[in-house]
Amino acid sequence: MASSAPNPTQAADQAADQAAGAKPPRPKGLALLRVALSTRKAGCMLGFGFSSGLPFALLIGTLNAWLGEVGIKLATIGVLSWIGLSYSFKFLWAPLVDRLKLPGLEVLGRRRSWIILCQAVLACAIAGLAITDPTRAIGTFAIIAFIAAFASATQDIALDAWRIENADEDTSLELLTALYQFGYRTASIVGGALALMLAARISWPQVFGAMAGLMAVMMLVTLRAPDTERTITARLHADLGQPGELAPGVRAALLFIVLASWVWAIATIAHFMIAMLAPVAPGGKLPSVAEFTKTQGPWIVAATVFVPLIVASVANHMKARALGVLAAEDHAHGPSRTIANHIYAALVTPLAELAGRLRAGVLVVLGFILTYAFCYNIWSSFAFPFYLDYLHYTKDQVAFASKIFGIIMTMFGISLGGYLFLRIGRFPTVLLGAMLPPLGNLLYADLADGGHVIDAFAHAIALDRLGGALGADARMLRLLLAIVYENIATGLAGTAFVAYVSSVVSKRYTAIQYALLSSLTFLVGTLGRGVAGEAFDTYGYGPVFRATALAGVVSVSFVLMEWVRVSRAEARAVKE
């Protein structure tokens, strides 16, 4: 059948649109994906995701497999894992990455200049790890690893900004984020599973040398990427200059207290790491990680969490009583003021808004955030030494179970968490996310003690026969079952945590508050890794796994308190 001709009105409208230069209809669904993947911007986003995920997989996971294999003590591995705090603290230097022009590289663009600098540093640092013997120069090895972690965290700052600024109608932010995650997950497999498989066939230095080469290739992606113009902003945060806001001098004093607390905390951690990793004099002994964490750990948490919270509360108190506030709009601006406003907005403003809105409930929220992922975070750095050196699985077995099969199970756990949020609600899902990972620690304790409970469970539901039919012996089946439970549980818990924190943050400060609160999740667990490593060396894996599982009671308690707090707040809102 022939198509009918358009009526005169339609023809006139079409002609008018063409005359006005109207854009064709925007493609949707798969058509949009095809258009996006055909663009340079989307292809670069895939590469950037890989560039972000590769160093993280190497430094936070695979590196520990190397150290465990060459006999580095678990206490030392635990302290070395503190380099991961770079990712938690990266919002501290984000203002510099946003505003500082790099001499000689600025010609590449405001984001590309930082990205390519970080990639160059990462390639050199990973190559530096490859040519350094950790058994003879663990201090030098640690310094290089810290430089790599710092460069990786800084690269993430620039990549996040690039993704947001380069989103447009054809390549939306949602699509760029999905492409970024795809590249990141691919890098996790390359830096985890592939690196382990290679290490079973070639030396660890050769593996890291190859990974350094991959990192260098990512610089070609950066050179092909588009960039955005650097804008000149006379006043970054206009609301801080409005009447009723704290005067610049008052803000500077409050900010000085917060920054001094953070600097002290970071310097204290760095000083102990240096002492722990320095050569031991004849007859001497290494400092105790447990003693350091016991005496300094609470002060570090206080300096990085509670001092900023107190300062934020003081800021709210002064504004509410019009003490030290602006009487007229402040038009002054400059580079130092802009950076100060950036840092104030990153460290004080988010907590000030939370403290003002939640009042005493902010203590419950912070307790929830600090302890929610503790049971997993405290031992995650020791997973490879546990699988490879203690349980004596092969690198190929661990690569498949942990980094291929495990990733699939994590994605299933994430999907399950989203489904449960819709089916049973927010707090029941969050409570499950607090309860399930500690039970996983008990499962790993059983695995460390021979896997008798896991074997009985597998036999009771005939999984042993299924595993045998698929070629998995009893040992491999134990590892797979433990990893299935752990990755599903942590995937579900991660989804619940993200959804919860997203519901707590203010829409006005969404990005800033989320970045700050999510970074605090890893603080206590990361600090505790040094203690965990020393405890693993002293008591063995089984007892420590059982002890850390008990710590889950604290997280569950905070979830229940937060559930009660929110329920009461909602009930009051209904009455009003």
PDB file of N, CA and C in Angstrom, residues 9 23 25 33 41 48 51 65 124 131 136 191-192 233 273 300 338 355 373 385 394 431 453 463 491 547 569:
ATOM      1  N   THR A   9      -1.133  21.294   6.096  1.00  0.00           N
ATOM      2  CA  THR A   9      -0.663  21.844   7.383  1.00  0.00           C
ATOM      3  C   THR A   9       0.622  21.167   7.825  1.00  0.00           C
ATOM      4  N   LYS A  23      16.465  20.307  14.678  1.00  0.00           N
ATOM      5  CA  LYS A  23      17.213  19.059  14.744  1.00  0.00           C
ATOM      6  C   LYS A  23      16.298  17.883  14.492  1.00  0.00           C
ATOM      7  N   PRO A  25      14.632  14.185  15.143  1.00  0.00           N
ATOM      8  CA  PRO A  25      14.261  13.575  16.425  1.00  0.00           C
ATOM      9  C   PRO A  25      15.430  12.831  17.037  1.00  0.00           C
ATOM     10  N   LEU A  33      22.177   4.108  21.802  1.00  0.00           N
ATOM     11  CA  LEU A  33      23.415   3.431  22.177  1.00  0.00           C
ATOM     12  C   LEU A  33      24.338   3.282  20.968  1.00  0.00           C
ATOM     13  N   LYS A  41      33.721  10.472  21.904  1.00  0.00           N
ATOM     14  CA  LYS A  41      33.516  10.725  23.324  1.00  0.00           C
ATOM     15  C   LYS A  41      33.176   9.439  24.077  1.00  0.00           C
ATOM     16  N   PHE A  48      38.620   5.479  29.596  1.00  0.00           N
ATOM     17  CA  PHE A  48      38.823   6.114  30.894  1.00  0.00           C
ATOM     18  C   PHE A  48      38.367   5.209  32.039  1.00  0.00           C
ATOM     19  N   SER A  51      41.113   2.869  32.517  1.00  0.00           N
ATOM     20  CA  SER A  51      42.249   3.563  33.124  1.00  0.00           C
ATOM     21  C   SER A  51      42.051   3.773  34.612  1.00  0.00           C
ATOM     22  N   ALA A  65      48.622 -10.112  46.682  1.00  0.00           N
ATOM     23  CA  ALA A  65      48.937 -11.502  46.314  1.00  0.00           C
ATOM     24  C   ALA A  65      50.443 -11.652  46.117  1.00  0.00           C
ATOM     25  N   CYS A 124      54.670   4.994  35.241  1.00  0.00           N
ATOM     26  CA  CYS A 124      56.026   4.968  35.807  1.00  0.00           C
ATOM     27  C   CYS A 124      56.049   4.289  37.170  1.00  0.00           C
ATOM     28  N   ILE A 131      60.263  -3.178  39.168  1.00  0.00           N
ATOM     29  CA  ILE A 131      61.727  -3.292  39.273  1.00  0.00           C
ATOM     30  C   ILE A 131      62.210  -3.181  40.721  1.00  0.00           C
ATOM     31  N   ARG A 136      63.477  -6.862  49.877  1.00  0.00           N
ATOM     32  CA  ARG A 136      64.706  -6.157  50.217  1.00  0.00           C
ATOM     33  C   ARG A 136      64.496  -4.660  50.442  1.00  0.00           C
ATOM     34  N   GLY A 191      43.198  -6.600  35.687  1.00  0.00           N
ATOM     35  CA  GLY A 191      44.130  -6.372  36.785  1.00  0.00           C
ATOM     36  C   GLY A 191      44.038  -7.405  37.885  1.00  0.00           C
ATOM     37  N   GLY A 192      42.945  -8.196  37.894  1.00  0.00           N
ATOM     38  CA  GLY A 192      42.775  -9.227  38.902  1.00  0.00           C
ATOM     39  C   GLY A 192      42.972 -10.613  38.343  1.00  0.00           C
ATOM     40  N   THR A 233      35.630  31.946  36.693  1.00  0.00           N
ATOM     41  CA  THR A 233      34.512  32.205  37.599  1.00  0.00           C
ATOM     42  C   THR A 233      34.932  33.271  38.600  1.00  0.00           C
ATOM     43  N   MET A 273      53.337   4.583  59.163  1.00  0.00           N
ATOM     44  CA  MET A 273      53.646   3.733  58.016  1.00  0.00           C
ATOM     45  C   MET A 273      55.147   3.715  57.738  1.00  0.00           C
ATOM     46  N   ILE A 300      42.253   9.623  65.395  1.00  0.00           N
ATOM     47  CA  ILE A 300      42.214   9.857  63.952  1.00  0.00           C
ATOM     48  C   ILE A 300      40.771   9.959  63.471  1.00  0.00           C
ATOM     49  N   THR A 338      38.652  31.477  46.098  1.00  0.00           N
ATOM     50  CA  THR A 338      37.956  30.417  45.373  1.00  0.00           C
ATOM     51  C   THR A 338      38.323  29.042  45.916  1.00  0.00           C
ATOM     52  N   ALA A 355      23.930  18.399  60.012  1.00  0.00           N
ATOM     53  CA  ALA A 355      23.749  18.636  61.445  1.00  0.00           C
ATOM     54  C   ALA A 355      22.530  19.514  61.705  1.00  0.00           C
ATOM     55  N   ALA A 373      30.193  -1.226  56.505  1.00  0.00           N
ATOM     56  CA  ALA A 373      30.979  -2.155  55.685  1.00  0.00           C
ATOM     57  C   ALA A 373      32.228  -2.650  56.408  1.00  0.00           C
ATOM     58  N   PRO A 385      46.247 -13.318  49.884  1.00  0.00           N
ATOM     59  CA  PRO A 385      47.131 -14.133  50.733  1.00  0.00           C
ATOM     60  C   PRO A 385      46.392 -15.295  51.408  1.00  0.00           C
ATOM     61  N   THR A 394      45.531 -22.593  43.654  1.00  0.00           N
ATOM     62  CA  THR A 394      46.399 -22.101  42.594  1.00  0.00           C
ATOM     63  C   THR A 394      45.934 -20.719  42.136  1.00  0.00           C
ATOM     64  N   LEU A 431      18.892  -3.490  56.632  1.00  0.00           N
ATOM     65  CA  LEU A 431      19.171  -4.376  57.755  1.00  0.00           C
ATOM     66  C   LEU A 431      19.771  -5.701  57.275  1.00  0.00           C
ATOM     67  N   VAL A 453      31.574 -27.260  57.823  1.00  0.00           N
ATOM     68  CA  VAL A 453      30.183 -26.796  57.720  1.00  0.00           C
ATOM     69  C   VAL A 453      29.803 -26.609  56.254  1.00  0.00           C
ATOM     70  N   LEU A 463      24.871 -30.339  46.301  1.00  0.00           N
ATOM     71  CA  LEU A 463      25.762 -29.516  45.488  1.00  0.00           C
ATOM     72  C   LEU A 463      27.085 -30.222  45.231  1.00  0.00           C
ATOM     73  N   GLY A 491      27.431  -7.438  47.575  1.00  0.00           N
ATOM     74  CA  GLY A 491      26.746  -6.732  46.490  1.00  0.00           C
ATOM     75  C   GLY A 491      25.417  -6.164  46.954  1.00  0.00           C
ATOM     76  N   ALA A 547      36.018 -13.114  65.274  1.00  0.00           N
ATOM     77  CA  ALA A 547      36.001 -11.877  66.054  1.00  0.00           C
ATOM     78  C   ALA A 547      35.432 -10.712  65.241  1.00  0.00           C
ATOM     79  N   ALA A 569      10.476  10.283  62.989  1.00  0.00           N
ATOM     80  CA  ALA A 569      10.436  11.539  62.241  1.00  0.00           C
ATOM     81  C   ALA A 569       9.284  11.542  61.243  1.00  0.00           C
TER      82      ALA A 569
END
